[in-house]
Short mmCIF file of C-alpha atoms in Angstrom, two decimals:
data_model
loop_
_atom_site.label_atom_id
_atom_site.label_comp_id
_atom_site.label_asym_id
_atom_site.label_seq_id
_atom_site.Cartn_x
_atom_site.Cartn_y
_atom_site.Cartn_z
CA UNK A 9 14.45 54.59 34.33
CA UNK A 10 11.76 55.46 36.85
CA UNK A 11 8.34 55.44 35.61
CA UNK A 12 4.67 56.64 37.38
CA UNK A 13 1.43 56.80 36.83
CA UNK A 14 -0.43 60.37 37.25
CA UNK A 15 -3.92 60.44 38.36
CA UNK A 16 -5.82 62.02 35.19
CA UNK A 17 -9.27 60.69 35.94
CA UNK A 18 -9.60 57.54 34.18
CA UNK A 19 -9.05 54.05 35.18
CA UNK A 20 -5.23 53.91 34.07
CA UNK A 21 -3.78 57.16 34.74
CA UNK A 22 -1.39 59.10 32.22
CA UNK A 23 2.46 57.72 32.24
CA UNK A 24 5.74 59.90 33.44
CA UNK A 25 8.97 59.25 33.67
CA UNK A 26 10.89 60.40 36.78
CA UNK A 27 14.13 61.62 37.97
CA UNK A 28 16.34 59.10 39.91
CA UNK A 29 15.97 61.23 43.26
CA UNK A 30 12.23 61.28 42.22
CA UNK A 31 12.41 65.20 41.92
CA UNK A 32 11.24 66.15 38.46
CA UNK A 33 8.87 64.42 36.21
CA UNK A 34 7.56 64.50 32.41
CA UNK A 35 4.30 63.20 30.72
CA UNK A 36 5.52 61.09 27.94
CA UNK A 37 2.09 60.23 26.13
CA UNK A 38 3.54 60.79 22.59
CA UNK A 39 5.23 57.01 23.61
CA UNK A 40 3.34 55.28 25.62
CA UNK A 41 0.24 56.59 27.36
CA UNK A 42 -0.23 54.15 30.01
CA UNK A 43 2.57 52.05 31.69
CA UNK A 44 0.83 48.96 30.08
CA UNK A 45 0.99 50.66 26.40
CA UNK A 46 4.37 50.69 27.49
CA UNK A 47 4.52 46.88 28.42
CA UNK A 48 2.93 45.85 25.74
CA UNK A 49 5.33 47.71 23.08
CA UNK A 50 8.32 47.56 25.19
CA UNK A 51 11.01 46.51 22.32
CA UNK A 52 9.34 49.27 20.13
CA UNK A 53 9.39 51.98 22.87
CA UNK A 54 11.96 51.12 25.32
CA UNK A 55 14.47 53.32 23.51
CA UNK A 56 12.84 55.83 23.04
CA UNK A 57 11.65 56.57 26.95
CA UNK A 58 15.42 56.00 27.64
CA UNK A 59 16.89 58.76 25.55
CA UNK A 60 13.99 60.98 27.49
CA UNK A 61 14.76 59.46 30.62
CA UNK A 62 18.18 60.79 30.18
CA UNK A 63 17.18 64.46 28.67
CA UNK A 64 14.70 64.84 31.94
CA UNK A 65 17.83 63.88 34.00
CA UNK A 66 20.05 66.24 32.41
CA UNK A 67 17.46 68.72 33.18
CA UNK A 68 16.62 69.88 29.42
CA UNK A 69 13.32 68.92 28.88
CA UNK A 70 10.90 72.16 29.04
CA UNK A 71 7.82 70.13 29.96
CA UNK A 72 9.39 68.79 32.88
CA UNK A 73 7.10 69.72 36.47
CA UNK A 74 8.30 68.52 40.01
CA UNK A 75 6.97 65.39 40.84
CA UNK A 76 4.36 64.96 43.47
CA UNK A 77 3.79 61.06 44.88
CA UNK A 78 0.94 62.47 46.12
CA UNK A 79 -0.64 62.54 42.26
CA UNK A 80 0.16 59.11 41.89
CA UNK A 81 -1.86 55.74 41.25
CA UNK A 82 -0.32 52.38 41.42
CA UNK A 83 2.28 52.45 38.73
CA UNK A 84 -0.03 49.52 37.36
CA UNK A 85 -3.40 51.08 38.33
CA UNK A 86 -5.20 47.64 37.41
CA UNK A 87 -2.76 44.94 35.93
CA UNK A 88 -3.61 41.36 34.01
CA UNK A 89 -2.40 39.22 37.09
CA UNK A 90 -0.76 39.39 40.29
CA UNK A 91 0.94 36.89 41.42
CA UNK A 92 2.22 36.39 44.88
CA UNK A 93 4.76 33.87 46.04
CA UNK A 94 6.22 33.52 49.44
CA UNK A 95 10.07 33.11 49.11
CA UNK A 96 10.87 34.28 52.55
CA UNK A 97 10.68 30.90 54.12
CA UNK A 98 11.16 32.40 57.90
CA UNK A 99 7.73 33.81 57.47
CA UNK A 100 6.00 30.54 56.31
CA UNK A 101 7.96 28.76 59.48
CA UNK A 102 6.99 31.31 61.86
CA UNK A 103 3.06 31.11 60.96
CA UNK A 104 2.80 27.68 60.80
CA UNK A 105 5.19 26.95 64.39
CA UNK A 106 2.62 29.58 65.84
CA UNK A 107 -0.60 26.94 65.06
CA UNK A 108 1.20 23.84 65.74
CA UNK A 109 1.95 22.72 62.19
CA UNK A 110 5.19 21.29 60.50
CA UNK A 111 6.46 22.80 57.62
CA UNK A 112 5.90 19.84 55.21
CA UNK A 113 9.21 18.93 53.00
CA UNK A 114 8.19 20.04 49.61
CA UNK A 115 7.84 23.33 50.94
CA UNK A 116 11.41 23.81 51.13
CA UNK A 117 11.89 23.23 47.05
CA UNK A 118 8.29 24.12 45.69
CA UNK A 119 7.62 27.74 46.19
CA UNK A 120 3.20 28.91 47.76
CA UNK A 121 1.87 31.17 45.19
CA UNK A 122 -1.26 32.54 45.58
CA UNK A 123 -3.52 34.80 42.40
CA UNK A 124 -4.74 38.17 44.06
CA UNK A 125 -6.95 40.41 42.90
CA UNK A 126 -5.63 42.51 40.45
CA UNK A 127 -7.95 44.74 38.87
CA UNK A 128 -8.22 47.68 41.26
CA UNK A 129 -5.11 47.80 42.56
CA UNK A 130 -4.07 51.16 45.47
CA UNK A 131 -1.76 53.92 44.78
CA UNK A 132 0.98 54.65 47.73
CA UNK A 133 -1.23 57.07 49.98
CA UNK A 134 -4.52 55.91 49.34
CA UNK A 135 -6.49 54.91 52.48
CA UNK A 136 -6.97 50.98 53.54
CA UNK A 137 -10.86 51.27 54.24
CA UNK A 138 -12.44 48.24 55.59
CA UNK A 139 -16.17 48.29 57.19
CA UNK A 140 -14.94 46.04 60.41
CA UNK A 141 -11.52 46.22 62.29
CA UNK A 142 -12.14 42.75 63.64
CA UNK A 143 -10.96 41.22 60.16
CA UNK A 144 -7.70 41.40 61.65
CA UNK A 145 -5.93 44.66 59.64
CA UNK A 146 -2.27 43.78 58.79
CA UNK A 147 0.46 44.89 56.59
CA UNK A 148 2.76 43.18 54.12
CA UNK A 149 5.95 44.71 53.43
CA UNK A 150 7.23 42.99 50.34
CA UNK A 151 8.86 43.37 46.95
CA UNK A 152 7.98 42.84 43.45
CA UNK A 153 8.46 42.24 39.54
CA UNK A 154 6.84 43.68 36.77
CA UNK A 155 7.15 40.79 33.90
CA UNK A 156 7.00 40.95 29.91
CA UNK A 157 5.37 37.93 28.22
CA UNK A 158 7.29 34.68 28.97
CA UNK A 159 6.08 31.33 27.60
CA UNK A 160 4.54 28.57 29.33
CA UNK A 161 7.52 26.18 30.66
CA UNK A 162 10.37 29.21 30.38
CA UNK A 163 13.44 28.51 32.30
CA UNK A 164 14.33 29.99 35.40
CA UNK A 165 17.14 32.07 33.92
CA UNK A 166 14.96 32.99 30.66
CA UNK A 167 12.01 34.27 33.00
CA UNK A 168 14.41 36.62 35.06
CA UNK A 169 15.85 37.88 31.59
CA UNK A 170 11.79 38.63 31.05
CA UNK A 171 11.54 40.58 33.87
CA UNK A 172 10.87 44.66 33.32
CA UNK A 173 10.32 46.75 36.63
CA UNK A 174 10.57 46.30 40.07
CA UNK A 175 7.69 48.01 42.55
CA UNK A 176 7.21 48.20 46.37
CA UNK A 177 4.14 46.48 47.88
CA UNK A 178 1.86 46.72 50.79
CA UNK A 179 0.25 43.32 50.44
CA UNK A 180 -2.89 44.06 53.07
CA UNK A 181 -4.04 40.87 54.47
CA UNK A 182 -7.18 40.62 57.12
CA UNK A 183 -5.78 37.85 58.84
CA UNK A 184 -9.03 36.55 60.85
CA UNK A 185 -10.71 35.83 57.70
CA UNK A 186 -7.53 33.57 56.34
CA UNK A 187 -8.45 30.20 58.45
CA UNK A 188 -11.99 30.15 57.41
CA UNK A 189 -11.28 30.62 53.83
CA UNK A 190 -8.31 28.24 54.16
CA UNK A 191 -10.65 25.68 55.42
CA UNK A 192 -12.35 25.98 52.39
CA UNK A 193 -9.52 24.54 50.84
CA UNK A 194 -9.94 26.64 47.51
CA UNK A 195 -7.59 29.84 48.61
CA UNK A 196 -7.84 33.72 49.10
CA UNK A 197 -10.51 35.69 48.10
CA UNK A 198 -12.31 37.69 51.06
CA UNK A 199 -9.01 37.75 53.13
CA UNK A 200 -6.69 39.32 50.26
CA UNK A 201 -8.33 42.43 49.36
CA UNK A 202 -6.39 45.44 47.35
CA UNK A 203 -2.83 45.78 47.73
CA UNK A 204 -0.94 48.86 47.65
CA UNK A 205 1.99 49.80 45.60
CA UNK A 206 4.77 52.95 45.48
CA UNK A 207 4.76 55.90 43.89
CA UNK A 208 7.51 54.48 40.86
CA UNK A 209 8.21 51.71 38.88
CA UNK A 210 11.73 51.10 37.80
CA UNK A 211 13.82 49.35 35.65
CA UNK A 212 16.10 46.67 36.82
CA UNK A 213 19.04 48.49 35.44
CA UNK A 214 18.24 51.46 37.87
CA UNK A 215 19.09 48.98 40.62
CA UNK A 216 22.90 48.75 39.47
CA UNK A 217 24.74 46.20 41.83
CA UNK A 218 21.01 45.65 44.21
CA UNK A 219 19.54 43.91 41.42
CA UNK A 220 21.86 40.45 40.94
CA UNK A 221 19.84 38.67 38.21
CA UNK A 222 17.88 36.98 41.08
CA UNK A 223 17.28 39.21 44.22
CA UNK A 224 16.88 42.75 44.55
CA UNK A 225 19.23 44.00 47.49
CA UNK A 226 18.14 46.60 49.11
CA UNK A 227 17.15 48.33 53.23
CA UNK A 228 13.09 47.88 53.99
CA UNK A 229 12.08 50.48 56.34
CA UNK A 230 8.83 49.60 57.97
CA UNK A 231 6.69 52.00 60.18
CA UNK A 232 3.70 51.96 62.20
CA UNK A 233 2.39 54.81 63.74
CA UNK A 234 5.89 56.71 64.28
CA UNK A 235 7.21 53.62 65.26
CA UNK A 236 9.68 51.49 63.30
CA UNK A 237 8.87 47.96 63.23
CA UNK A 238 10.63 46.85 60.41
CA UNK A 239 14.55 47.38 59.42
CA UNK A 240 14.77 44.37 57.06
CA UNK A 241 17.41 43.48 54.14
CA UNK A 242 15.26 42.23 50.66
CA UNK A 243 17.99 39.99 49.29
CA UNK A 244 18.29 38.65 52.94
CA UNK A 245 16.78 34.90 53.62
CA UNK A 246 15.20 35.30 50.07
CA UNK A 247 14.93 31.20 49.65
CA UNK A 248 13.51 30.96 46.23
CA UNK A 249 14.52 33.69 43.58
CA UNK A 250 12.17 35.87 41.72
CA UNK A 251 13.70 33.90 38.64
CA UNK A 252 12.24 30.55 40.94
CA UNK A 253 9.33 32.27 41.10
CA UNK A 254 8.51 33.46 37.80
CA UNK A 255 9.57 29.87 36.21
CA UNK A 256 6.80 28.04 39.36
CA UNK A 257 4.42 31.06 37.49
CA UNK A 258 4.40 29.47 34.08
CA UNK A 259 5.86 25.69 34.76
CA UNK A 260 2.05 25.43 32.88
CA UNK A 261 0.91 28.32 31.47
CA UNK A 262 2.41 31.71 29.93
CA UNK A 263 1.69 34.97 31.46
CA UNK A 264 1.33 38.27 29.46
CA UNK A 265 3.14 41.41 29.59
CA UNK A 266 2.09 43.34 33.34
CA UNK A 267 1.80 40.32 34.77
CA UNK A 268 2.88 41.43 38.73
CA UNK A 269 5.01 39.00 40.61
CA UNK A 270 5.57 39.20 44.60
CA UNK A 271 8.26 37.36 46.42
CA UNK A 272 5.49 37.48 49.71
CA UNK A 273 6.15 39.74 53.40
CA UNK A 274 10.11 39.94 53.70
CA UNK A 275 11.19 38.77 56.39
CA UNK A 276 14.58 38.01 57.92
CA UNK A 277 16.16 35.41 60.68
CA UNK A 278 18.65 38.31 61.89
CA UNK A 279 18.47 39.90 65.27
CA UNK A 280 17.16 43.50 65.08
CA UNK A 281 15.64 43.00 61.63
CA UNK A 282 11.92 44.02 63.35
CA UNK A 283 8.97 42.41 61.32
CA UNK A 284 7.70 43.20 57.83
CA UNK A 285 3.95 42.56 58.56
CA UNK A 286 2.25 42.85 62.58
CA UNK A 287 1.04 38.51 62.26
CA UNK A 288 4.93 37.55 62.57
CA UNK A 289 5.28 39.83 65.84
CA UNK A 290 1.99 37.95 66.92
CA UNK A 291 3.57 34.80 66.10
CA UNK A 292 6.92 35.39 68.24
CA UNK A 293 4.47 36.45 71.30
CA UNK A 294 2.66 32.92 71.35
CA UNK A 295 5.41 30.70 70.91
CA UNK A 296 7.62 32.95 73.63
CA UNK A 297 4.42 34.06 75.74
CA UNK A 298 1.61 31.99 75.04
CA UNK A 299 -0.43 34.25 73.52
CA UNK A 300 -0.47 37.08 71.13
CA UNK A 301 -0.90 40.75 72.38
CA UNK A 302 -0.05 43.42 69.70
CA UNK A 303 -3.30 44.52 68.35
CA UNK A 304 -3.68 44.72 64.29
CA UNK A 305 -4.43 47.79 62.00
CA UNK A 306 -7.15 50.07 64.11
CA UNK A 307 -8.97 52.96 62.51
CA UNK A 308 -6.52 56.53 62.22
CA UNK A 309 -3.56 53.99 62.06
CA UNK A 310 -0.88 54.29 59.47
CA UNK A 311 1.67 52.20 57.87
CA UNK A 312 4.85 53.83 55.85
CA UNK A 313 7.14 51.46 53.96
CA UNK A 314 10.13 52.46 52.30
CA UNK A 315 13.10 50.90 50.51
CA UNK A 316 17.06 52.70 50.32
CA UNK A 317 19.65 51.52 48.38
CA UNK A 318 23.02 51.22 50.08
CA UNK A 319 23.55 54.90 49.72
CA UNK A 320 20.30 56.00 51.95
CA UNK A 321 18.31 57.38 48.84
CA UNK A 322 14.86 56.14 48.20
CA UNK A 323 14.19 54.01 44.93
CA UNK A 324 10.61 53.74 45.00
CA UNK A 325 9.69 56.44 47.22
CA UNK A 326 7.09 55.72 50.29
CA UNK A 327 3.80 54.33 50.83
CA UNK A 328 2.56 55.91 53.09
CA UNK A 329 -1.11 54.98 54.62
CA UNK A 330 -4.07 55.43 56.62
CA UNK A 331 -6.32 53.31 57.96
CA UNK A 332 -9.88 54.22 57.37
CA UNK A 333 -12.73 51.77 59.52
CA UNK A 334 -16.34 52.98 58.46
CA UNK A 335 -19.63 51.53 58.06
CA UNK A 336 -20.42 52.64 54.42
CA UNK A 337 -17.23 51.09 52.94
#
């Protein structure tokens, strides 16, 4: 199934279901009103949305509209947690090489997971408005879960079993506010505002063979301007799992049903594979150059980011925004 939430005004949108190729779409309110009404009843309504999954794929539902991405909130407007690891360990390397700093052993076998905010989270073409470009604009090109409740202290293979939709993410960062926060020593806050998400939701089933248990498998097209930066591979350099991740998540507490869970910016050791956020290009140019000279997010910028399975087709369908710098933010 692919599932989205339509803008209807309020704070959590309306649920739909969606056609694979994301061409027709259905309100299904008489099951599940929100995508978290969903979550929350999932072994009650699952079935149900499935048999009308199917009917709005075999074309022979009458309330069925085209869809429109453009009509679309986060598939999670505002969700109980997000949760953001960072399994991609050429990323970590390439940020901390860039300052100087060795990646410390424990690293390699105890995954960074930060808690984001979660409780305005942006649909896939809603502007990235910031009052001051000199916070150091970037992108995040990542992947993530969609969990149903798991205990505190749940395996590794039990939390993947728990897992219920995947999503795309932008995961905006403004990257000159990270070392004074860091120095803090107490985490994110300022420098991890709202992240963006795509148009659907879907089930891990909807994957087929690019969803192993583990790793979802699939092409990461990333775009700035008209330019693409990023051709990366998701399952790809992938050191810890999203079933790693999920079990790190609740080694001491459980999480509830629409918990989000992010495997951090992909990001791949193969030549060609372009970056998945503009501080790893940065990175590359002071440790080749001495200095860093591509420029982050400017006002009238834009950022697409897209994921294909190994047939071309889009699963989640684009995000797609715009960067908007202004005073009254």
């Amino acid at each position: 199934m692919k599932l989205a939430t339509y803008r209807d005004g309020s704070r959590d949108g309306q649920l739909v279901l969606v056609t694979t190729r994301l061409e027709e779409a259905v309100f299904v309110s008489d099951i599940a009103q929100t995508l978290q009404c969903a979550l929350d009843r999932w072994d009650a309504v699952e079935r149900d949305l499935r048999r009308r999954a199917a009917l709005l794929e075999a074309g022979q539902l009458a309330g069925a509209f085209p869809f429109q991405a453009s009509m679309c909130m986060a598939p999670l407007p505002r969700a109980y947690q997000w949760a953001d690891g960072s399994a991609y360990l050429n990323h970590v390397e390439l940020v901390r090489k860039a300052r100087g700093a060795a990646m410390p052993a424990e690293l390699y076998s105890d995954p960074l997971m930060y808690q984001g905010g979660s409780d305005m989270l942006l649909g896939p073409a809603d502007d990235i408005v910031f009052q001051d470009a000199s916070w150091g604009i970037d992108f995040e090109a990542e992947l993530a879960l969609i969990l149903g409740d798991l205990p505190a202290g749940v395996s590794a293979e039990a939390a993947s079993k728990g897992a219920r939709l995947a999503v795309l993410v932008n995961d905006v960062s403004l990257r000159d506010l990270i070392p004074t926060e860091l120095a803090k020593g107490f985490g994110f806050v300022q420098s991890k505002p709202a992240s963006a998400f795509s148009p659907v939701a879907v089930t891990l089933d909807e994957l087929g063979s690019a969803w192993d248990g583990e790793r979802v498998h699939l092409d990461l097209a990333v775009w700035r301007n008209n330019e693409q930066v990023g051709n990366l591979r998701s399952g790809e350099d992938m050191h810890f799992s999203f079933a790693d991740l999920a079990s790190h998540l609740c080694r001491t507490r459980s999480v509830c049903a629409g918990t989000l869970l992010g495997a951090g910016t992909v990001s791949n050791r193969r030549a060609g594979a372009g970056f998945g956020c503009i501080a790893e290009k940065r990175m590359l140019e002071i440790l080749e150059e001495g200095r860093a000279a591509t420029p982050y997010l400017q006002d009238g910028e834009t950022v697409r980011i897209e994921a294909f399975d190994s047939s071309g087709h889009t699963v989640f369908g684009p995000i797609h925004q715009k960067v908007v710098v202004s005073s009254c933010a």
